[in-house]
Amino acid sequence: MNTADLGLPVDVPSTALFTDRYELTMLQAALRAGTAGRRSVFEVFTRRLPEGRRYGVVAGTGRVLDAVENFRFEGRVLDFLAHHRIVDEPTLHWLADYCFRGDIWGYPEGEVYFPGSPLMRVEGTFAEAVLLETVILSILNHDSAVAAAASRMSVAAGDRPLMEMGARRTHELAAVAAARAAYVGGFATTSDLAAGFRYNIPTVGTSAHAFTLLHDNERDAFTAQVESLGSDTTLLVDTYDVADAVRTAVEVAGPKLGAVRIDSGDLLLLAHRVRQQLDELGAKDTKIVVTSDLDEYAIASLAAAPVDAYGVGTQLVTGSGHPTCSMVYKLVARAGSDDPRAPLLPVAKKSMGPKASVGGRKWAARRVDADGVAEAEVVGTGEIPPDLADRQLLVELVRGGEIVAREPLDAARDRHAAARAGLPLSATQLSRGEPVIPTEYLRA
């Protein structure tokens, strides 16, 4: 099964080498020691949110499921490992038959999270689960960072739509993942055609300054665009003089011109001037789109301006100053033998610094107040208290190696909007602050 099962056109190639070498050397040593088959539980979590953030956003879950399903050591991959003597012959034979046969639980995509939240729980033998560490963290750290930035920008934009335009500001494959994560976080469209092709995200785009500069004058450029794309197109009006361009745009397209885009200058001032000019020219329904290095703070500063949509690039695809979520993948429980009936023993790293972890296989629930507003993230081991049983956050994603929780991307997008709406109002403040709700631990 792959993304094509959702009606999407792209299969995922083998992800087996999207990993760090030490995952394979640990596997080799564990196979030799006879401990590789011990039942184990790994958990993904973060010890803290990026500075100033009030909540995190889970994104990339669907991509993780694709990556796990396609984590296969094919012939050329095994040849590479053998040629460079990365692992020994017995390990190569073991890898040739590898596929994940365990279980994965996790916060559903689009859900919000907090420090200590067990975002994903991977259960299987040590050997099969340890290999997935790097690829899972790579996906979740990147996508969740972009989705968190997108969510903050969505809050700042209110009802005005956001367009993702960051493909040229990041790696070409990261751009596709970023567009997907931005859509989960609240963006409406993307300029990246690969993201539209792969994930069925609506795409947008009309012209750049190069198109205007190609022609002898602005009127010729606007005429060519309108004749090709219709009067409902968006004309870029800041190549030369904005006022002159707006006047020419309405003369060429008529009062039914779809939109004008401003990509430079004092956006607040220009938006007011352009709106007044459009209205005076009879183009009262023509929208104003602004771009130009926007982030959530710049978007918020334009809240009172007559802006109809925002295009965001660099700050979005780089997590608006926080390009990773610092998530980790830690062994929290393991059996004492290969016997599948052997009880799980909690294990944890002890550290004098901030890197200590909490052992034990965990559940998570969100406690709400009488009005249904979240008041605490409760994380525990053992039996969950009855009053929290219907508030559990982890859902089954993989059962016995089979994907059981694929869903359309719109489901994750809708889930995020609902989860964010269930937080205290202070969650939407852009000012720096602590996580909007505390994390409480209950030990068995």
Tab-separated table of N, CA and C in Angstrom, residues 206-231 233-240 244-246 248-253 257 259:
chain	number	residue	atom	x	y	z
A	206	THR	N	0.828	32.863	-11.029
A	206	THR	CA	0.524	33.579	-12.277
A	206	THR	C	1.801	34.074	-12.955
A	207	SER	N	2.464	35.084	-12.392
A	207	SER	CA	3.649	35.623	-13.070
A	207	SER	C	4.598	36.276	-12.077
A	208	ALA	N	5.845	36.407	-12.519
A	208	ALA	CA	6.893	37.067	-11.730
A	208	ALA	C	7.317	38.348	-12.437
A	209	HIS	N	8.249	39.064	-11.816
A	209	HIS	CA	8.721	40.314	-12.409
A	209	HIS	C	9.380	40.066	-13.767
A	210	ALA	N	9.946	38.875	-13.945
A	210	ALA	CA	10.610	38.578	-15.209
A	210	ALA	C	9.644	38.689	-16.388
A	211	PHE	N	8.388	38.330	-16.167
A	211	PHE	CA	7.409	38.403	-17.254
A	211	PHE	C	7.158	39.853	-17.655
A	212	THR	N	7.095	40.741	-16.685
A	212	THR	CA	6.919	42.166	-16.995
A	212	THR	C	8.147	42.705	-17.715
A	213	LEU	N	9.330	42.344	-17.208
A	213	LEU	CA	10.577	42.843	-17.796
A	213	LEU	C	10.814	42.298	-19.195
A	214	LEU	N	10.202	41.163	-19.516
A	214	LEU	CA	10.340	40.589	-20.851
A	214	LEU	C	9.724	41.482	-21.916
A	215	HIS	N	8.686	42.211	-21.543
A	215	HIS	CA	7.938	43.011	-22.512
A	215	HIS	C	8.460	44.451	-22.554
A	216	ASP	N	8.091	45.147	-23.619
A	216	ASP	CA	8.586	46.512	-23.802
A	216	ASP	C	8.031	47.466	-22.764
A	217	ASN	N	6.864	47.172	-22.251
A	217	ASN	CA	6.272	48.021	-21.220
A	217	ASN	C	5.278	47.194	-20.412
A	218	GLU	N	4.822	47.787	-19.326
A	218	GLU	CA	3.927	47.075	-18.422
A	218	GLU	C	2.584	46.757	-19.079
A	219	ARG	N	2.105	47.662	-19.893
A	219	ARG	CA	0.819	47.439	-20.553
A	219	ARG	C	0.874	46.196	-21.439
A	220	ASP	N	1.958	46.034	-22.178
A	220	ASP	CA	2.088	44.857	-23.034
A	220	ASP	C	2.118	43.574	-22.195
A	221	ALA	N	2.809	43.614	-21.070
A	221	ALA	CA	2.899	42.442	-20.203
A	221	ALA	C	1.530	42.086	-19.634
A	222	PHE	N	0.825	43.096	-19.130
A	222	PHE	CA	-0.500	42.850	-18.556
A	222	PHE	C	-1.473	42.344	-19.630
A	223	THR	N	-1.386	42.924	-20.809
A	223	THR	CA	-2.277	42.507	-21.893
A	223	THR	C	-2.032	41.041	-22.250
A	224	ALA	N	-0.776	40.658	-22.346
A	224	ALA	CA	-0.439	39.273	-22.678
A	224	ALA	C	-0.964	38.315	-21.613
A	225	GLN	N	-0.825	38.705	-20.358
A	225	GLN	CA	-1.272	37.823	-19.278
A	225	GLN	C	-2.794	37.704	-19.255
A	226	VAL	N	-3.476	38.809	-19.395
A	226	VAL	CA	-4.944	38.787	-19.362
A	226	VAL	C	-5.502	38.016	-20.554
A	227	GLU	N	-4.907	38.204	-21.731
A	227	GLU	CA	-5.384	37.487	-22.910
A	227	GLU	C	-5.168	35.988	-22.759
A	228	SER	N	-4.113	35.588	-22.020
A	228	SER	CA	-3.825	34.173	-21.834
A	228	SER	C	-4.619	33.563	-20.687
A	229	LEU	N	-4.718	34.285	-19.560
A	229	LEU	CA	-5.278	33.709	-18.336
A	229	LEU	C	-6.648	34.266	-17.959
A	230	GLY	N	-7.100	35.312	-18.642
A	230	GLY	CA	-8.401	35.884	-18.335
A	230	GLY	C	-8.299	37.050	-17.363
A	231	SER	N	-9.367	37.800	-17.274
A	231	SER	CA	-9.345	39.002	-16.432
A	231	SER	C	-9.348	38.681	-14.947
A	233	THR	N	-7.234	36.980	-13.453
A	233	THR	CA	-5.865	36.681	-13.058
A	233	THR	C	-5.360	37.677	-12.009
A	234	THR	N	-4.170	37.436	-11.489
A	234	THR	CA	-3.522	38.333	-10.536
A	234	THR	C	-2.346	39.005	-11.225
A	235	LEU	N	-2.344	40.321	-11.285
A	235	LEU	CA	-1.278	41.080	-11.932
A	235	LEU	C	-0.315	41.635	-10.896
A	236	LEU	N	0.967	41.465	-11.162
A	236	LEU	CA	2.032	41.927	-10.265
A	236	LEU	C	2.311	43.398	-10.561
A	237	VAL	N	2.142	44.287	-9.547
A	237	VAL	CA	2.108	45.724	-9.838
A	237	VAL	C	3.273	46.515	-9.249
A	238	ASP	N	4.337	45.839	-8.794
A	238	ASP	CA	5.412	46.618	-8.167
A	238	ASP	C	6.731	46.523	-8.924
A	239	THR	N	6.690	46.229	-10.228
A	239	THR	CA	7.938	46.177	-10.995
A	239	THR	C	8.519	47.579	-11.175
A	240	TYR	N	7.664	48.532	-11.447
A	240	TYR	CA	8.105	49.914	-11.648
A	240	TYR	C	7.406	50.818	-10.619
A	244	ASP	N	1.012	53.672	-11.130
A	244	ASP	CA	0.869	53.571	-12.579
A	244	ASP	C	0.452	52.160	-12.989
A	245	ALA	N	1.037	51.163	-12.325
A	245	ALA	CA	0.737	49.777	-12.669
A	245	ALA	C	-0.711	49.429	-12.342
A	246	VAL	N	-1.208	49.895	-11.218
A	246	VAL	CA	-2.598	49.610	-10.845
A	246	VAL	C	-3.546	50.231	-11.864
A	248	THR	N	-2.923	50.949	-15.004
A	248	THR	CA	-2.802	50.196	-16.260
A	248	THR	C	-3.503	48.842	-16.155
A	249	ALA	N	-3.354	48.193	-14.997
A	249	ALA	CA	-3.959	46.869	-14.791
A	249	ALA	C	-5.475	46.929	-14.955
A	250	VAL	N	-6.101	47.953	-14.396
A	250	VAL	CA	-7.559	48.074	-14.489
A	250	VAL	C	-7.961	48.456	-15.913
A	251	GLU	N	-7.161	49.287	-16.554
A	251	GLU	CA	-7.470	49.649	-17.942
A	251	GLU	C	-7.418	48.421	-18.842
A	252	VAL	N	-6.459	47.535	-18.606
A	252	VAL	CA	-6.283	46.349	-19.453
A	252	VAL	C	-7.322	45.280	-19.127
A	253	ALA	N	-7.496	44.970	-17.846
A	253	ALA	CA	-8.358	43.854	-17.432
A	253	ALA	C	-9.793	44.283	-17.187
A	257	LEU	N	-10.982	42.755	-12.753
A	257	LEU	CA	-9.643	42.205	-12.499
A	257	LEU	C	-9.657	41.398	-11.206
A	259	ALA	N	-7.101	40.163	-9.107
A	259	ALA	CA	-6.289	40.616	-7.975
A	259	ALA	C	-5.032	41.300	-8.476
